[in-house]
GROMACS .gro file of C-alpha atoms in nm:
model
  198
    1UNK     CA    1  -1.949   3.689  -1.609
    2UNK     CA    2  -1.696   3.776  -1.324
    3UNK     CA    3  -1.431   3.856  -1.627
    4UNK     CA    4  -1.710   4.073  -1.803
    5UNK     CA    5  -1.769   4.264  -1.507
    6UNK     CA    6  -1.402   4.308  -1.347
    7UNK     CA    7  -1.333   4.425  -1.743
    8UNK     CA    8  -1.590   4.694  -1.765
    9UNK     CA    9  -1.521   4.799  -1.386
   10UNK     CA   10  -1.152   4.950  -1.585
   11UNK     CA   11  -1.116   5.332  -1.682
   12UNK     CA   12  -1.033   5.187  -2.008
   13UNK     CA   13  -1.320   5.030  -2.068
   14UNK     CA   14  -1.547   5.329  -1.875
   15UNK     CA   15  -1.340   5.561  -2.143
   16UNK     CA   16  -1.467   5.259  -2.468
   17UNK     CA   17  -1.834   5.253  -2.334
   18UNK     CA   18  -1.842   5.632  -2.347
   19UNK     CA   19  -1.720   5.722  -2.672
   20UNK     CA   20  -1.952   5.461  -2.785
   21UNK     CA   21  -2.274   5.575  -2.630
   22UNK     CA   22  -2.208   5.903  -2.812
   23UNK     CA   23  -2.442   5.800  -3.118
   24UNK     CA   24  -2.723   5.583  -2.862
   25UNK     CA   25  -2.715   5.882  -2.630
   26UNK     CA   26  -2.803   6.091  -2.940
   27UNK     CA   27  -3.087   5.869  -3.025
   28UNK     CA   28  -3.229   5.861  -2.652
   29UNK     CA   29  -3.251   6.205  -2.688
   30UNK     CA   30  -3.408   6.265  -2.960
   31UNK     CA   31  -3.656   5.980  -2.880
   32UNK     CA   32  -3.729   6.200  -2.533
   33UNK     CA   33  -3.851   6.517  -2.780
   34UNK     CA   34  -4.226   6.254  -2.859
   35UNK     CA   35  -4.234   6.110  -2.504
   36UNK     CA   36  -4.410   6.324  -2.362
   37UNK     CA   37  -4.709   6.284  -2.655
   38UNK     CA   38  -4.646   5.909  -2.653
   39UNK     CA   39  -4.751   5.913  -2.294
   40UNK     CA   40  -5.075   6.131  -2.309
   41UNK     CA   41  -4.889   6.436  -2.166
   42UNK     CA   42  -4.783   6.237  -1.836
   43UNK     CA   43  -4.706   6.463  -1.580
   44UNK     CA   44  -4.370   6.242  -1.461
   45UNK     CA   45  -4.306   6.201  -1.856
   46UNK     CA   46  -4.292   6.570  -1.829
   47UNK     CA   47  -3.956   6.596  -1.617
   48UNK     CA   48  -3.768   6.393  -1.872
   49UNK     CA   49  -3.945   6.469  -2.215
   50UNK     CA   50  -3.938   6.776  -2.426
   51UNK     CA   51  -4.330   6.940  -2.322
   52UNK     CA   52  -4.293   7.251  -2.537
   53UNK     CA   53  -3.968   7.383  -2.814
   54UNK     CA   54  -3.810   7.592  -2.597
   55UNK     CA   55  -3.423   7.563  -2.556
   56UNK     CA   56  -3.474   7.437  -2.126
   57UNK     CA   57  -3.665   7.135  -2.291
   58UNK     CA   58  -3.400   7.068  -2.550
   59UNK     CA   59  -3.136   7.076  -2.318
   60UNK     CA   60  -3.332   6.846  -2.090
   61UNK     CA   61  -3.390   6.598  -2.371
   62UNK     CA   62  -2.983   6.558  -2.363
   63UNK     CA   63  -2.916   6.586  -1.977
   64UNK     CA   64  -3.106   6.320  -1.898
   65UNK     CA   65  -2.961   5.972  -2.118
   66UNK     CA   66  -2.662   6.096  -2.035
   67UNK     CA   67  -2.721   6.128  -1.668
   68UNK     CA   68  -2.809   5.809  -1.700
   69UNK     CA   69  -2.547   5.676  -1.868
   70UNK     CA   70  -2.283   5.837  -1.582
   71UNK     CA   71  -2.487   5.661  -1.339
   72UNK     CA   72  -2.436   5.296  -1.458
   73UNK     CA   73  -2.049   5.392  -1.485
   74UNK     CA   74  -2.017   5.513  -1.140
   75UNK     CA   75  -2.245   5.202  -1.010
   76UNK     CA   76  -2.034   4.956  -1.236
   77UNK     CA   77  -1.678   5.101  -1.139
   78UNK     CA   78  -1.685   5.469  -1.178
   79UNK     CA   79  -1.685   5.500  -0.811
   80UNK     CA   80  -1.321   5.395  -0.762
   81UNK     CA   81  -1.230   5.686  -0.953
   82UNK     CA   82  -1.228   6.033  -0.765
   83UNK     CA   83  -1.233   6.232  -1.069
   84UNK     CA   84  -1.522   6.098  -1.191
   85UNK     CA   85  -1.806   6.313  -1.028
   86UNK     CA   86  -1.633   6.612  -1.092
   87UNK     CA   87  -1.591   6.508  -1.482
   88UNK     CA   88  -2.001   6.403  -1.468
   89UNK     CA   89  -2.056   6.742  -1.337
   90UNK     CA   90  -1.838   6.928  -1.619
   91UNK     CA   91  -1.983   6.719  -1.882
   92UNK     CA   92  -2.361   6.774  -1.795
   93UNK     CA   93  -2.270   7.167  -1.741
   94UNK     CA   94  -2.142   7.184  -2.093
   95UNK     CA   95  -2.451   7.046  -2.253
   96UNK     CA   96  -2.669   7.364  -2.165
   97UNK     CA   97  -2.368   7.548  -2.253
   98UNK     CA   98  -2.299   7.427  -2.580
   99UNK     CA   99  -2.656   7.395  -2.683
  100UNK     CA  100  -2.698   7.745  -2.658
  101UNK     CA  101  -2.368   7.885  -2.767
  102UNK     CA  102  -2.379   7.705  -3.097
  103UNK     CA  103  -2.761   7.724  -3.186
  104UNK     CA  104  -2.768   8.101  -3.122
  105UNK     CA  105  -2.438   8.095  -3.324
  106UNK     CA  106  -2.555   7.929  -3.661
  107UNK     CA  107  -2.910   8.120  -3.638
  108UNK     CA  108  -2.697   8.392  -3.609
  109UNK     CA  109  -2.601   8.307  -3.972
  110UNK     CA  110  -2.929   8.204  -4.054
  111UNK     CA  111  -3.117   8.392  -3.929
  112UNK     CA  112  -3.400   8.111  -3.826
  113UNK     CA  113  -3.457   7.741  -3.700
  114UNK     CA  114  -3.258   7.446  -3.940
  115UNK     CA  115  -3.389   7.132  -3.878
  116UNK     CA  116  -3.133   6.939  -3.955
  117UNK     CA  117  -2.893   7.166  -3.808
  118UNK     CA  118  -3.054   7.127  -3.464
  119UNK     CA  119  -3.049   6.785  -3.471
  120UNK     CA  120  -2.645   6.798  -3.573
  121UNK     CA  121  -2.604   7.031  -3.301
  122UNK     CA  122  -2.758   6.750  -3.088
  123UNK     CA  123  -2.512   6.483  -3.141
  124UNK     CA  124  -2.222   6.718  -3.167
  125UNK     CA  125  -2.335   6.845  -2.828
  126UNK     CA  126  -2.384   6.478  -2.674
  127UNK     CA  127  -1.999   6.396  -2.850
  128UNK     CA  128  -1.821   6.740  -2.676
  129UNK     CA  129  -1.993   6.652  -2.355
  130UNK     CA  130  -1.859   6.266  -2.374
  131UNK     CA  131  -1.548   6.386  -2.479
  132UNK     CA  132  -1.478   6.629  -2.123
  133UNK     CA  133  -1.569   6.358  -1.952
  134UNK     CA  134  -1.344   6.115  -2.058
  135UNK     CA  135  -1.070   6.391  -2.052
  136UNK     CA  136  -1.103   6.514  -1.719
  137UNK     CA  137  -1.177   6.161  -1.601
  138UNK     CA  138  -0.800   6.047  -1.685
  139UNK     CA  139  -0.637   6.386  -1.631
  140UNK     CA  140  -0.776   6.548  -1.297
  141UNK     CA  141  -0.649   6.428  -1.020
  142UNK     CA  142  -0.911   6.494  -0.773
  143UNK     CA  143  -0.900   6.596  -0.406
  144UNK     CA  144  -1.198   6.615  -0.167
  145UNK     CA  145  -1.259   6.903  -0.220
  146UNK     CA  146  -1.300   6.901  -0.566
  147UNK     CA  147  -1.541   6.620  -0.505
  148UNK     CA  148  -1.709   6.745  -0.274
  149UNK     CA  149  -1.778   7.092  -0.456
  150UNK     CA  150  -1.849   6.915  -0.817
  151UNK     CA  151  -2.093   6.701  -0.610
  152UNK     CA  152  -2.276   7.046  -0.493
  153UNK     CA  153  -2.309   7.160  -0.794
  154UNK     CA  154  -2.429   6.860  -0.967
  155UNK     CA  155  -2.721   6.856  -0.671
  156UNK     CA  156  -2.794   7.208  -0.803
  157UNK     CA  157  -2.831   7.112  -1.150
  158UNK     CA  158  -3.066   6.794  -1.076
  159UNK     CA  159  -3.289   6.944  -0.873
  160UNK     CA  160  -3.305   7.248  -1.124
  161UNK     CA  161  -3.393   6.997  -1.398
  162UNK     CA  162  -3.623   6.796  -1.181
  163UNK     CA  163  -3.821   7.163  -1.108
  164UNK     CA  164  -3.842   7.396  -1.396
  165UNK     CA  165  -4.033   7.164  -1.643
  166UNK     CA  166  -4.337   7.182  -1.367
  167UNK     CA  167  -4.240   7.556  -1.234
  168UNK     CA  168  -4.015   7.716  -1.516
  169UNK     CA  169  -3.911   8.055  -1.496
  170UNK     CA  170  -4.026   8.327  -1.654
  171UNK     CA  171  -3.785   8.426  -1.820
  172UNK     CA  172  -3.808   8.485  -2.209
  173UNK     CA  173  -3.497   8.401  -2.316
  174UNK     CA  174  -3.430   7.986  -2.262
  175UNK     CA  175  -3.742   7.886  -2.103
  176UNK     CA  176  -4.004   7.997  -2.305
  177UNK     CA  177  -4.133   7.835  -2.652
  178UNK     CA  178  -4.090   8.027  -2.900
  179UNK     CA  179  -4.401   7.932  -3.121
  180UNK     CA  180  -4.672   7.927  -2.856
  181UNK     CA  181  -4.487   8.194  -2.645
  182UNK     CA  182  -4.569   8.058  -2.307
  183UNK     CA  183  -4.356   7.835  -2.047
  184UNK     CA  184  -4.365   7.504  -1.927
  185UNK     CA  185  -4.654   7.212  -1.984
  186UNK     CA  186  -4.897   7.556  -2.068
  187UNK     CA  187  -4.737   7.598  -2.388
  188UNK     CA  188  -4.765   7.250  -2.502
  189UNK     CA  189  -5.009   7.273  -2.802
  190UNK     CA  190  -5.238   7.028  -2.698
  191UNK     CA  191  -5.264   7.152  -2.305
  192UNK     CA  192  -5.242   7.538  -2.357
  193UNK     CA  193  -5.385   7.728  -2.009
  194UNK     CA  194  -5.545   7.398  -1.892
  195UNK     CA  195  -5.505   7.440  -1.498
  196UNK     CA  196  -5.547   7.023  -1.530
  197UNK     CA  197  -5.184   6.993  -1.636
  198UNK     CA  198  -5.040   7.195  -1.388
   0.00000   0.00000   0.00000
Protein backbone atom coordinates (compact mmCIF):
# COMPACT_ATOMS: atom_id res chain seq x y z
CA UNK A 1 0.00 0.00 0.00
CA UNK A 2 2.95 2.34 1.01
CA UNK A 3 4.53 1.40 -2.66
CA UNK A 4 1.02 2.19 -4.28
CA UNK A 5 0.85 5.40 -2.72
CA UNK A 6 4.65 6.72 -2.85
CA UNK A 7 4.06 5.54 -6.82
CA UNK A 8 1.05 7.61 -7.57
CA UNK A 9 2.48 10.59 -5.31
CA UNK A 10 5.17 10.83 -8.85
CA UNK A 11 4.53 13.49 -11.71
CA UNK A 12 4.76 10.52 -13.81
CA UNK A 13 2.19 8.81 -12.57
CA UNK A 14 -0.04 12.32 -11.85
CA UNK A 15 0.78 12.83 -15.84
CA UNK A 16 -0.67 8.49 -16.46
CA UNK A 17 -3.79 9.10 -14.19
CA UNK A 18 -4.63 12.20 -16.21
CA UNK A 19 -4.48 11.19 -19.65
CA UNK A 20 -6.46 8.34 -18.46
CA UNK A 21 -9.33 10.07 -16.79
CA UNK A 22 -9.81 11.83 -20.14
CA UNK A 23 -12.61 9.24 -21.30
CA UNK A 24 -14.20 8.77 -17.24
CA UNK A 25 -14.10 12.54 -16.96
CA UNK A 26 -16.13 12.57 -20.22
CA UNK A 27 -18.61 10.19 -18.84
CA UNK A 28 -18.99 12.14 -15.37
CA UNK A 29 -19.95 14.81 -17.36
CA UNK A 30 -22.25 13.79 -19.34
CA UNK A 31 -23.85 11.79 -16.44
CA UNK A 32 -24.07 15.52 -14.58
CA UNK A 33 -26.47 16.78 -17.78
CA UNK A 34 -29.72 14.08 -15.86
CA UNK A 35 -28.60 14.82 -12.27
CA UNK A 36 -30.32 17.35 -11.67
CA UNK A 37 -33.83 15.34 -12.85
CA UNK A 38 -32.50 12.23 -11.10
CA UNK A 39 -32.58 14.21 -7.93
CA UNK A 40 -36.11 15.89 -8.13
CA UNK A 41 -34.57 19.26 -9.16
CA UNK A 42 -32.34 19.44 -5.85
CA UNK A 43 -31.39 22.75 -5.22
CA UNK A 44 -27.47 21.62 -4.22
CA UNK A 45 -27.80 19.12 -7.36
CA UNK A 46 -28.31 22.36 -9.09
CA UNK A 47 -24.63 23.81 -8.61
CA UNK A 48 -23.12 20.75 -10.19
CA UNK A 49 -25.82 19.47 -12.75
CA UNK A 50 -26.89 20.87 -16.02
CA UNK A 51 -30.65 22.73 -14.79
CA UNK A 52 -31.45 24.16 -18.22
CA UNK A 53 -29.34 23.80 -22.14
CA UNK A 54 -27.68 26.78 -22.00
CA UNK A 55 -23.86 26.85 -22.76
CA UNK A 56 -23.00 28.14 -18.53
CA UNK A 57 -24.64 24.67 -17.67
CA UNK A 58 -22.67 22.75 -20.23
CA UNK A 59 -19.59 24.15 -19.28
CA UNK A 60 -20.42 23.43 -15.66
CA UNK A 61 -21.22 19.80 -16.43
CA UNK A 62 -17.26 19.60 -17.46
CA UNK A 63 -15.69 21.97 -14.75
CA UNK A 64 -16.77 20.14 -12.14
CA UNK A 65 -15.30 16.06 -12.57
CA UNK A 66 -12.49 17.61 -13.50
CA UNK A 67 -12.16 19.88 -10.56
CA UNK A 68 -12.46 17.03 -8.89
CA UNK A 69 -10.16 15.05 -10.37
CA UNK A 70 -7.23 18.02 -9.78
CA UNK A 71 -8.20 17.84 -6.28
CA UNK A 72 -7.32 14.15 -5.51
CA UNK A 73 -3.91 14.88 -7.46
CA UNK A 74 -2.96 17.80 -5.44
CA UNK A 75 -4.19 15.86 -2.08
CA UNK A 76 -2.29 12.61 -3.28
CA UNK A 77 1.05 14.43 -4.40
CA UNK A 78 0.17 17.29 -6.58
CA UNK A 79 1.06 19.56 -3.82
CA UNK A 80 4.83 19.03 -4.06
CA UNK A 81 4.64 20.43 -7.37
CA UNK A 82 4.47 24.37 -7.67
CA UNK A 83 3.26 24.35 -11.09
CA UNK A 84 0.47 22.51 -10.44
CA UNK A 85 -2.21 25.13 -9.35
CA UNK A 86 -1.31 27.32 -11.94
CA UNK A 87 -1.71 24.32 -14.64
CA UNK A 88 -5.37 23.43 -12.69
CA UNK A 89 -6.20 26.97 -13.22
CA UNK A 90 -5.22 27.02 -17.11
CA UNK A 91 -6.86 23.80 -17.66
CA UNK A 92 -10.32 24.66 -16.04
CA UNK A 93 -10.09 28.26 -17.93
CA UNK A 94 -9.80 26.49 -21.22
CA UNK A 95 -12.88 24.39 -20.80
CA UNK A 96 -15.33 27.48 -21.04
CA UNK A 97 -13.06 28.61 -23.65
CA UNK A 98 -13.01 25.81 -25.85
CA UNK A 99 -16.59 24.91 -25.36
CA UNK A 100 -17.60 27.96 -26.83
CA UNK A 101 -15.03 28.60 -29.48
CA UNK A 102 -15.63 25.28 -31.13
CA UNK A 103 -19.52 24.86 -30.72
CA UNK A 104 -20.14 28.37 -32.12
CA UNK A 105 -17.52 27.27 -34.76
CA UNK A 106 -19.17 24.02 -36.22
CA UNK A 107 -22.85 25.66 -35.87
CA UNK A 108 -21.28 28.14 -37.73
CA UNK A 109 -21.14 25.46 -40.49
CA UNK A 110 -24.26 24.08 -39.55
CA UNK A 111 -26.08 26.29 -38.93
CA UNK A 112 -27.95 24.45 -35.75
CA UNK A 113 -27.46 22.03 -32.67
CA UNK A 114 -25.61 18.30 -33.69
CA UNK A 115 -26.10 15.98 -31.17
CA UNK A 116 -23.50 14.01 -31.60
CA UNK A 117 -21.29 16.76 -32.37
CA UNK A 118 -21.85 18.29 -28.91
CA UNK A 119 -21.16 15.40 -27.23
CA UNK A 120 -17.62 15.03 -29.40
CA UNK A 121 -16.99 18.48 -28.57
CA UNK A 122 -17.35 17.27 -24.93
CA UNK A 123 -14.65 14.80 -24.77
CA UNK A 124 -12.42 16.68 -27.11
CA UNK A 125 -12.86 19.58 -24.71
CA UNK A 126 -12.23 17.35 -21.43
CA UNK A 127 -8.87 15.78 -23.64
CA UNK A 128 -7.40 19.65 -24.61
CA UNK A 129 -8.04 20.64 -21.05
CA UNK A 130 -6.08 17.34 -19.64
CA UNK A 131 -3.63 17.83 -22.09
CA UNK A 132 -2.53 21.83 -20.73
CA UNK A 133 -2.43 20.49 -17.68
CA UNK A 134 -0.10 17.92 -18.00
CA UNK A 135 1.98 20.32 -20.25
CA UNK A 136 2.28 23.17 -18.13
CA UNK A 137 2.57 20.85 -15.13
CA UNK A 138 6.14 19.52 -16.42
CA UNK A 139 7.17 22.68 -18.26
CA UNK A 140 6.40 25.85 -15.99
CA UNK A 141 8.54 26.39 -13.58
CA UNK A 142 6.56 28.24 -11.12
CA UNK A 143 7.42 31.11 -8.75
CA UNK A 144 5.17 32.52 -6.00
CA UNK A 145 3.90 34.63 -7.71
CA UNK A 146 2.63 32.69 -10.31
CA UNK A 147 1.05 30.63 -7.62
CA UNK A 148 -0.20 32.91 -5.89
CA UNK A 149 -1.99 34.80 -8.90
CA UNK A 150 -3.24 31.31 -10.63
CA UNK A 151 -4.61 30.62 -7.11
CA UNK A 152 -6.71 34.10 -7.36
CA UNK A 153 -8.02 33.39 -10.24
CA UNK A 154 -9.02 29.91 -9.68
CA UNK A 155 -11.02 31.44 -6.37
CA UNK A 156 -12.72 33.64 -9.01
CA UNK A 157 -13.77 30.92 -11.15
CA UNK A 158 -15.20 28.62 -8.17
CA UNK A 159 -17.08 30.94 -6.61
CA UNK A 160 -18.46 32.10 -10.13
CA UNK A 161 -19.51 28.48 -10.73
CA UNK A 162 -20.75 27.95 -7.24
CA UNK A 163 -23.14 31.37 -7.91
CA UNK A 164 -24.53 31.73 -11.33
CA UNK A 165 -26.53 28.40 -11.49
CA UNK A 166 -28.73 30.00 -8.42
CA UNK A 167 -28.20 33.87 -9.60
CA UNK A 168 -27.09 33.71 -13.38
CA UNK A 169 -26.71 36.67 -15.31
CA UNK A 170 -28.73 38.05 -17.59
CA UNK A 171 -27.06 38.02 -20.19
CA UNK A 172 -28.39 36.37 -23.51
CA UNK A 173 -25.55 35.15 -24.93
CA UNK A 174 -23.99 31.99 -22.58
CA UNK A 175 -26.34 31.96 -19.80
CA UNK A 176 -29.56 31.73 -21.14
CA UNK A 177 -31.35 28.43 -22.65
CA UNK A 178 -31.95 28.69 -25.75
CA UNK A 179 -35.28 26.62 -26.02
CA UNK A 180 -37.16 27.97 -23.02
CA UNK A 181 -35.38 31.40 -23.31
CA UNK A 182 -35.03 32.11 -19.66
CA UNK A 183 -31.91 31.72 -17.13
CA UNK A 184 -31.05 29.60 -14.44
CA UNK A 185 -33.38 26.79 -12.47
CA UNK A 186 -36.55 29.15 -14.12
CA UNK A 187 -35.94 27.78 -17.39
CA UNK A 188 -35.83 24.24 -16.42
CA UNK A 189 -38.95 22.73 -18.15
CA UNK A 190 -40.38 21.21 -15.33
CA UNK A 191 -39.86 24.40 -12.76
CA UNK A 192 -40.53 27.34 -15.22
CA UNK A 193 -41.35 30.81 -12.98
CA UNK A 194 -41.93 28.66 -9.84
CA UNK A 195 -40.63 31.18 -7.05
CA UNK A 196 -40.31 27.52 -5.02
CA UNK A 197 -37.08 26.76 -6.87
CA UNK A 198 -35.47 29.84 -6.40
Amino acid sequence: MCIAVSLFMTLESITVLSWWMIFPLGIVGSLLHFAFDWTGHNRWAAIFSAVNESYWEHIKIAIWPTMLLQVILFAAGGYQYPAFIPAATIALYSLPISMVGLVFLYKMITKRNVLWLDIGIFFVIIALAQTLFIVVLEQLAATSVTIVLAALFLAGLIAAFLRFTLRPPQEPDVFIDPITQKYGMHAHPDIGSDSSAS
